[in-house]
Amino acid sequence: MIWTPGAARAARRIAAAAAVGGGGLTALGAVTYGLLMGEALLARRIVGRPHGMEGPPSDGVYGDFTGEPVRMVMLGDSTSVGLGTSEAAQTPGVLIATGLASVAERPVRLTVAGRSGAVSADLDDQTDLALEASPEIAVIFVGANDVTTQTKPTHAVRHLQKAVWRLREAGAEVVVGTCPDLGTVRPIAQPLRWVTRRWSRQLAAAQTVAVVEAGGRTVAFADLLGGEFSANPDEMFGPDRFHPSVQGYLQVAYAVLPSVCTALGLWPEPRSERGESIYLVAAKAAEEPGAEVSATRVAGRATGPHGRWATLLRRRHGVLPNDA
C-alpha cells in the first residue's frame, strides 16, 4: 500500500473511531451480522472443541540461573494460556519466560492470569490478579473473542487501555499482542472471512493507538504472524484448526520475545524508522505481521499535529534477541 495523505486520514479515522469512541467500526448491519453469526456457527461445528478447555498449568520459575527472578505475568485469552498444548513448556508464556531468562541470565517467575474465552472486559479482573505478583513485565494477548462476540471496539479498547494504564502505574512494562486476523482461519468461509479480516485488523489498529497512549508497546499478530500460517496450516494450526499448534505457539513467542527484552532494557532499542503519527503507524502495523509499535519523540516532542509520535519496527520473523 502507498501511504498518501488520503490513506493517512483514513488510518486516523479507523484507529481513532475505536480508540476514542466512534461507532463506525460496528456498523456491519443486521443482515451482515446475521450472516456472520450463521457462518460462525458453521465454523464452530467444523472446528469442534480444542484439546482441553484451558492450557496446562504453567505458573512457576523458569531458567537455570541464580539471583532474584524477573517477575512476568501473562494476561488475555486462550492464546495467552496456550490452549491446545499438552505441556507447560509448549505454552507461549513459558517459551517467552525461558527466552527472557536466557537473555537476562536470571530466573523468571511466571504468573498466568489469562483465561480461555476471555474478552477485553475480563482484563479488569485479570489485572487485579496480575498486580498481586508485582510484575516487572506484563504480556497481553487479547482481541479475537471480542471479534467473535461482536463486542464494540470502543468497549474492548477501553478495557485494554485501562489494564495497560494500571500495569504501567504499578511499574510494569507492557507488551500487547494485538488482535490476530481471523480471516486466516481455514474453517471460516467467505463471506465471513472478509468480514472478520476487516473487523480484526481495525480492532488491532485501535488497540495499538490505545496501548501506546497508555505507555505500552504492541506486536502485530496480523495473520497470526506471517505467511507460515497460510502456507503451512496443518503445521501451524492445532487439531481444532483454530488455535495455534505447538509450532505455531513457538512462532508467537519468537515474535514477542524481542519486544519483551527491549521493554526491560535487556536488549538495545533497534534503530527504527522516523517517527510518524500513531494513527498512521497503527494502521500500517495492522497489515504487517510481527511489527512492533512504540512511542517515540520527534524534535524532542512526544506529540505532533496529528497526535502522539510513534515508530514502527519491522523485525525478522523467528529471530531471538541474540540473533537480531
Short mmCIF file of C-alpha atoms in Angstrom, two decimals:
data_model
loop_
_atom_site.label_atom_id
_atom_site.label_comp_id
_atom_site.label_asym_id
_atom_site.label_seq_id
_atom_site.Cartn_x
_atom_site.Cartn_y
_atom_site.Cartn_z
CA MET A 1 0.00 0.00 0.00
CA ILE A 2 1.20 3.52 -0.85
CA TRP A 3 0.59 5.78 2.12
CA THR A 4 -0.79 9.00 0.65
CA PRO A 5 -2.31 11.87 2.70
CA GLY A 6 -5.71 10.32 1.97
CA ALA A 7 -4.52 6.99 3.37
CA ALA A 8 -3.27 8.77 6.46
CA ARG A 9 -6.66 10.39 7.01
CA ALA A 10 -8.37 7.01 6.57
CA ALA A 11 -5.96 5.44 9.04
CA ARG A 12 -6.75 8.09 11.62
CA ARG A 13 -10.47 7.51 11.17
CA ILE A 14 -10.09 3.74 11.51
CA ALA A 15 -7.96 3.83 14.64
CA ALA A 16 -9.49 6.88 16.28
CA ALA A 17 -13.07 5.66 15.85
CA ALA A 18 -12.47 2.71 18.12
CA ALA A 19 -9.92 4.33 20.38
CA VAL A 20 -11.85 7.45 21.31
CA GLY A 21 -15.48 6.50 20.97
CA GLY A 22 -16.61 6.46 17.34
CA GLY A 23 -19.15 3.94 16.20
CA GLY A 24 -18.13 3.41 12.60
CA LEU A 25 -16.48 0.06 13.15
CA THR A 26 -19.61 -1.60 14.47
CA ALA A 27 -21.89 -0.69 11.58
CA LEU A 28 -21.98 -4.13 9.98
CA GLY A 29 -25.76 -4.04 9.74
CA ALA A 30 -28.37 -6.59 10.76
CA VAL A 31 -28.17 -8.62 7.56
CA THR A 32 -24.39 -8.82 7.63
CA TYR A 33 -24.40 -9.68 11.32
CA GLY A 34 -26.94 -12.45 10.78
CA LEU A 35 -24.73 -13.87 8.06
CA LEU A 36 -21.70 -13.52 10.29
CA MET A 37 -23.32 -15.44 13.10
CA GLY A 38 -24.64 -18.14 10.78
CA GLU A 39 -21.22 -18.69 9.27
CA ALA A 40 -19.66 -18.60 12.73
CA LEU A 41 -21.95 -21.38 13.96
CA LEU A 42 -20.99 -23.47 10.94
CA ALA A 43 -17.30 -22.76 11.54
CA ARG A 44 -17.65 -23.78 15.18
CA ARG A 45 -19.15 -27.13 14.14
CA ILE A 46 -16.26 -27.69 11.76
CA VAL A 47 -13.65 -26.61 14.30
CA GLY A 48 -15.07 -28.63 17.18
CA ARG A 49 -13.57 -28.49 20.64
CA PRO A 50 -9.85 -27.94 21.20
CA HIS A 51 -7.83 -30.31 23.36
CA GLY A 52 -8.87 -29.26 26.87
CA MET A 53 -10.61 -26.07 27.92
CA GLU A 54 -7.55 -24.35 29.38
CA GLY A 55 -3.85 -24.50 28.72
CA PRO A 56 -1.69 -26.65 31.00
CA PRO A 57 -0.80 -25.06 34.38
CA SER A 58 2.36 -23.04 33.80
CA ASP A 59 2.87 -20.77 36.81
CA GLY A 60 6.38 -21.21 38.14
CA VAL A 61 10.03 -20.20 37.99
CA TYR A 62 11.91 -20.79 34.72
CA GLY A 63 15.58 -20.58 33.77
CA ASP A 64 18.53 -22.34 35.36
CA PHE A 65 20.05 -19.20 36.84
CA THR A 66 20.65 -17.71 40.27
CA GLY A 67 19.53 -14.34 41.54
CA GLU A 68 16.23 -12.57 42.08
CA PRO A 69 13.68 -13.72 39.50
CA VAL A 70 12.26 -11.34 36.92
CA ARG A 71 8.53 -11.14 37.62
CA MET A 72 6.44 -11.72 34.50
CA VAL A 73 2.67 -12.03 34.07
CA MET A 74 0.56 -13.23 31.13
CA LEU A 75 -2.96 -11.89 30.60
CA GLY A 76 -5.59 -12.39 27.92
CA ASP A 77 -7.45 -15.14 26.13
CA SER A 78 -6.86 -18.75 25.07
CA THR A 79 -3.72 -17.83 23.13
CA SER A 80 -2.16 -16.39 26.28
CA VAL A 81 -2.60 -19.70 28.11
CA GLY A 82 -1.57 -21.92 25.21
CA LEU A 83 -4.90 -23.64 24.68
CA GLY A 84 -4.35 -26.85 22.76
CA THR A 85 -0.87 -27.59 24.14
CA SER A 86 -0.26 -30.56 26.39
CA GLU A 87 2.80 -29.40 28.34
CA ALA A 88 3.66 -26.17 30.13
CA ALA A 89 6.92 -25.91 28.16
CA GLN A 90 4.87 -25.56 24.95
CA THR A 91 2.83 -22.55 26.08
CA PRO A 92 3.78 -19.05 24.92
CA GLY A 93 4.17 -17.82 28.49
CA VAL A 94 6.79 -20.43 29.35
CA LEU A 95 8.51 -20.04 25.98
CA ILE A 96 8.80 -16.29 26.50
CA ALA A 97 9.85 -16.71 30.15
CA THR A 98 12.54 -19.22 29.24
CA GLY A 99 13.90 -16.99 26.49
CA LEU A 100 13.80 -13.97 28.77
CA ALA A 101 15.72 -15.86 31.44
CA SER A 102 18.47 -16.68 28.93
CA VAL A 103 18.83 -13.05 27.93
CA ALA A 104 18.62 -11.66 31.48
CA GLU A 105 20.72 -14.51 32.94
CA ARG A 106 18.24 -14.55 35.78
CA PRO A 107 15.33 -16.84 36.55
CA VAL A 108 11.84 -15.67 35.58
CA ARG A 109 8.82 -16.11 37.82
CA LEU A 110 5.77 -16.53 35.60
CA THR A 111 2.20 -15.87 36.73
CA VAL A 112 -0.57 -16.61 34.23
CA ALA A 113 -3.75 -14.60 34.76
CA GLY A 114 -5.18 -15.22 31.29
CA ARG A 115 -8.20 -17.43 30.70
CA SER A 116 -9.57 -19.27 27.70
CA GLY A 117 -12.55 -17.48 26.20
CA ALA A 118 -11.67 -14.13 27.75
CA VAL A 119 -12.65 -10.85 26.13
CA SER A 120 -11.07 -7.48 26.83
CA ALA A 121 -13.59 -6.72 29.59
CA ASP A 122 -12.15 -9.68 31.54
CA LEU A 123 -8.82 -7.86 31.75
CA ASP A 124 -10.18 -5.89 34.71
CA ASP A 125 -10.20 -8.96 36.97
CA GLN A 126 -7.09 -10.41 35.38
CA THR A 127 -5.18 -7.21 36.12
CA ASP A 128 -6.22 -7.44 39.79
CA LEU A 129 -4.66 -10.91 39.91
CA ALA A 130 -1.59 -9.89 37.93
CA LEU A 131 -0.82 -6.94 40.19
CA GLU A 132 -0.63 -9.27 43.19
CA ALA A 133 2.56 -10.64 41.60
CA SER A 134 4.18 -7.14 41.45
CA PRO A 135 5.15 -7.69 37.81
CA GLU A 136 8.11 -6.13 36.06
CA ILE A 137 6.78 -7.16 32.66
CA ALA A 138 3.25 -7.95 31.53
CA VAL A 139 2.34 -9.62 28.24
CA ILE A 140 -1.25 -9.44 26.97
CA PHE A 141 -2.82 -11.40 24.10
CA VAL A 142 -6.44 -10.36 23.55
CA GLY A 143 -8.94 -9.37 20.88
CA ALA A 144 -10.06 -12.44 18.96
CA ASN A 145 -13.01 -13.14 21.25
CA ASP A 146 -14.06 -9.51 21.07
CA VAL A 147 -14.50 -10.02 17.33
CA THR A 148 -16.35 -13.33 17.59
CA THR A 149 -18.70 -11.94 20.25
CA GLN A 150 -19.26 -8.70 18.30
CA THR A 151 -18.04 -6.59 21.20
CA LYS A 152 -17.99 -2.92 20.27
CA PRO A 153 -14.39 -1.88 19.58
CA THR A 154 -14.83 1.18 21.79
CA HIS A 155 -15.76 -1.08 24.68
CA ALA A 156 -12.97 -3.58 24.07
CA VAL A 157 -10.27 -0.96 23.64
CA ARG A 158 -11.36 0.95 26.73
CA HIS A 159 -10.79 -2.12 28.92
CA LEU A 160 -7.44 -2.90 27.31
CA GLN A 161 -6.20 0.65 27.77
CA LYS A 162 -7.32 0.64 31.41
CA ALA A 163 -5.37 -2.58 32.02
CA VAL A 164 -2.23 -1.12 30.45
CA TRP A 165 -2.56 2.08 32.47
CA ARG A 166 -2.90 0.16 35.72
CA LEU A 167 0.06 -2.07 34.98
CA ARG A 168 2.23 0.87 33.94
CA GLU A 169 1.27 2.83 37.04
CA ALA A 170 2.40 -0.17 39.09
CA GLY A 171 5.80 -0.02 37.41
CA ALA A 172 5.43 -2.87 34.92
CA GLU A 173 6.45 -2.69 31.28
CA VAL A 174 3.66 -3.89 28.98
CA VAL A 175 3.76 -5.68 25.63
CA VAL A 176 0.45 -6.39 23.86
CA GLY A 177 -0.02 -8.87 21.03
CA THR A 178 -2.84 -7.25 19.07
CA CYS A 179 -5.92 -8.98 17.69
CA PRO A 180 -4.98 -11.65 15.14
CA ASP A 181 -6.53 -11.66 11.69
CA LEU A 182 -9.31 -14.23 12.00
CA GLY A 183 -9.66 -14.19 8.23
CA THR A 184 -6.74 -16.66 8.08
CA VAL A 185 -8.64 -19.39 9.95
CA ARG A 186 -9.45 -22.08 7.39
CA PRO A 187 -12.82 -23.32 8.78
CA ILE A 188 -14.17 -19.78 8.41
CA ALA A 189 -15.60 -19.44 4.91
CA GLN A 190 -16.40 -16.46 2.73
CA PRO A 191 -18.06 -14.04 3.17
CA LEU A 192 -17.44 -14.35 6.92
CA ARG A 193 -13.70 -14.40 6.24
CA TRP A 194 -13.54 -10.90 4.73
CA VAL A 195 -15.83 -9.50 7.46
CA THR A 196 -13.68 -10.91 10.26
CA ARG A 197 -10.49 -9.85 8.47
CA ARG A 198 -11.69 -6.26 8.25
CA TRP A 199 -13.02 -6.19 11.79
CA SER A 200 -10.00 -7.83 13.42
CA ARG A 201 -7.47 -5.59 11.65
CA GLN A 202 -9.40 -2.45 12.53
CA LEU A 203 -9.55 -3.58 16.14
CA ALA A 204 -5.79 -4.25 16.07
CA ALA A 205 -5.17 -0.70 14.82
CA ALA A 206 -7.34 0.74 17.57
CA GLN A 207 -5.61 -1.43 20.19
CA THR A 208 -2.25 -0.11 19.03
CA VAL A 209 -3.33 3.51 19.49
CA ALA A 210 -4.74 2.82 22.95
CA VAL A 211 -1.76 0.79 24.19
CA VAL A 212 0.88 3.27 23.03
CA GLU A 213 -1.13 6.15 24.52
CA ALA A 214 -1.13 4.25 27.83
CA GLY A 215 2.64 3.73 27.77
CA GLY A 216 2.92 0.19 26.41
CA ARG A 217 4.12 -1.24 23.14
CA THR A 218 2.44 -3.62 20.71
CA VAL A 219 3.38 -6.52 18.46
CA ALA A 220 1.08 -7.03 15.47
CA PHE A 221 -0.25 -10.56 15.24
CA ALA A 222 -1.97 -9.69 11.93
CA ASP A 223 -2.41 -13.05 10.14
CA LEU A 224 -1.05 -14.85 13.20
CA LEU A 225 2.49 -13.79 12.46
CA GLY A 226 3.14 -14.34 8.84
CA GLY A 227 2.80 -16.43 5.76
CA GLU A 228 3.80 -19.59 7.63
CA PHE A 229 0.24 -19.95 8.92
CA SER A 230 -1.25 -19.52 5.46
CA ALA A 231 1.36 -21.64 3.70
CA ASN A 232 1.51 -24.44 6.30
CA PRO A 233 -1.87 -24.54 8.08
CA ASP A 234 -1.53 -28.22 9.00
CA GLU A 235 1.73 -27.47 10.80
CA MET A 236 0.98 -24.07 12.33
CA PHE A 237 -2.62 -24.67 13.47
CA GLY A 238 -3.62 -27.24 16.08
CA PRO A 239 -6.11 -30.11 15.68
CA ASP A 240 -9.08 -27.75 16.05
CA ARG A 241 -7.78 -25.72 13.07
CA PHE A 242 -8.40 -22.54 15.03
CA HIS A 243 -5.76 -22.26 17.75
CA PRO A 244 -2.02 -22.42 17.01
CA SER A 245 -0.17 -25.72 17.16
CA VAL A 246 2.95 -26.21 19.27
CA GLN A 247 4.97 -24.88 16.33
CA GLY A 248 2.51 -22.02 15.97
CA TYR A 249 2.88 -21.00 19.61
CA LEU A 250 6.65 -21.10 19.19
CA GLN A 251 6.30 -18.62 16.35
CA VAL A 252 4.11 -16.42 18.56
CA ALA A 253 6.70 -16.46 21.35
CA TYR A 254 9.56 -15.70 18.95
CA ALA A 255 7.66 -12.66 17.66
CA VAL A 256 7.01 -11.25 21.14
CA LEU A 257 10.25 -12.09 22.99
CA PRO A 258 12.44 -9.38 21.39
CA SER A 259 9.92 -6.70 22.36
CA VAL A 260 9.79 -8.04 25.93
CA CYS A 261 13.57 -7.93 26.22
CA THR A 262 13.72 -4.44 24.72
CA ALA A 263 10.99 -3.16 27.05
CA LEU A 264 13.01 -4.34 30.04
CA GLY A 265 16.20 -2.70 28.77
CA LEU A 266 17.90 -6.06 28.30
CA TRP A 267 18.26 -5.54 24.58
CA PRO A 268 19.01 -2.18 22.96
CA GLU A 269 16.29 -0.34 21.09
CA PRO A 270 16.98 -1.18 17.44
CA ARG A 271 17.45 1.65 15.00
CA SER A 272 13.94 2.50 13.90
CA GLU A 273 12.29 4.38 11.11
CA ARG A 274 11.38 8.04 11.54
CA GLY A 275 8.52 8.90 13.85
CA GLU A 276 5.03 9.23 12.39
CA SER A 277 1.53 9.85 13.70
CA ILE A 278 0.37 6.99 15.92
CA TYR A 279 -2.77 6.65 13.79
CA LEU A 280 -0.82 6.08 10.60
CA VAL A 281 1.65 3.74 12.31
CA ALA A 282 -1.21 1.74 13.87
CA ALA A 283 -2.89 1.23 10.51
CA LYS A 284 0.40 0.14 8.93
CA ALA A 285 1.16 -2.29 11.77
CA ALA A 286 -2.24 -3.98 11.43
CA GLU A 287 -1.12 -5.13 7.99
CA GLU A 288 2.40 -6.25 8.93
CA PRO A 289 2.82 -9.43 10.97
CA GLY A 290 5.29 -9.10 13.83
CA ALA A 291 5.66 -5.32 13.54
CA GLU A 292 6.39 -3.59 16.85
CA VAL A 293 4.96 -0.17 17.65
CA SER A 294 6.19 2.05 20.47
CA ALA A 295 6.13 5.73 21.36
CA THR A 296 8.94 7.99 20.23
CA ARG A 297 9.88 11.67 20.13
CA VAL A 298 10.40 13.97 17.19
CA ALA A 299 12.46 17.12 17.77
CA GLY A 300 12.14 16.40 21.50
CA ARG A 301 8.35 16.31 21.41
CA ALA A 302 6.09 13.35 22.22
CA THR A 303 3.14 14.68 20.20
CA GLY A 304 2.69 16.35 16.84
CA PRO A 305 -0.15 17.93 14.87
CA HIS A 306 -1.87 14.55 14.48
CA GLY A 307 -1.39 13.05 17.91
CA ARG A 308 1.40 11.10 19.61
CA TRP A 309 4.54 10.27 17.66
CA ALA A 310 5.20 6.56 17.26
CA THR A 311 7.62 4.35 15.43
CA LEU A 312 7.15 1.03 13.66
CA LEU A 313 9.88 -1.59 13.78
CA ARG A 314 9.86 -4.46 11.31
CA ARG A 315 11.63 -7.40 12.92
CA ARG A 316 12.67 -10.52 11.07
CA HIS A 317 10.34 -13.40 11.92
CA GLY A 318 11.57 -16.08 14.25
CA VAL A 319 14.62 -14.11 15.36
CA LEU A 320 15.59 -14.21 19.02
CA PRO A 321 17.25 -11.17 20.58
CA ASN A 322 20.69 -12.83 20.48
CA ASP A 323 20.37 -13.01 16.68
CA ALA A 324 18.70 -9.66 15.95
#
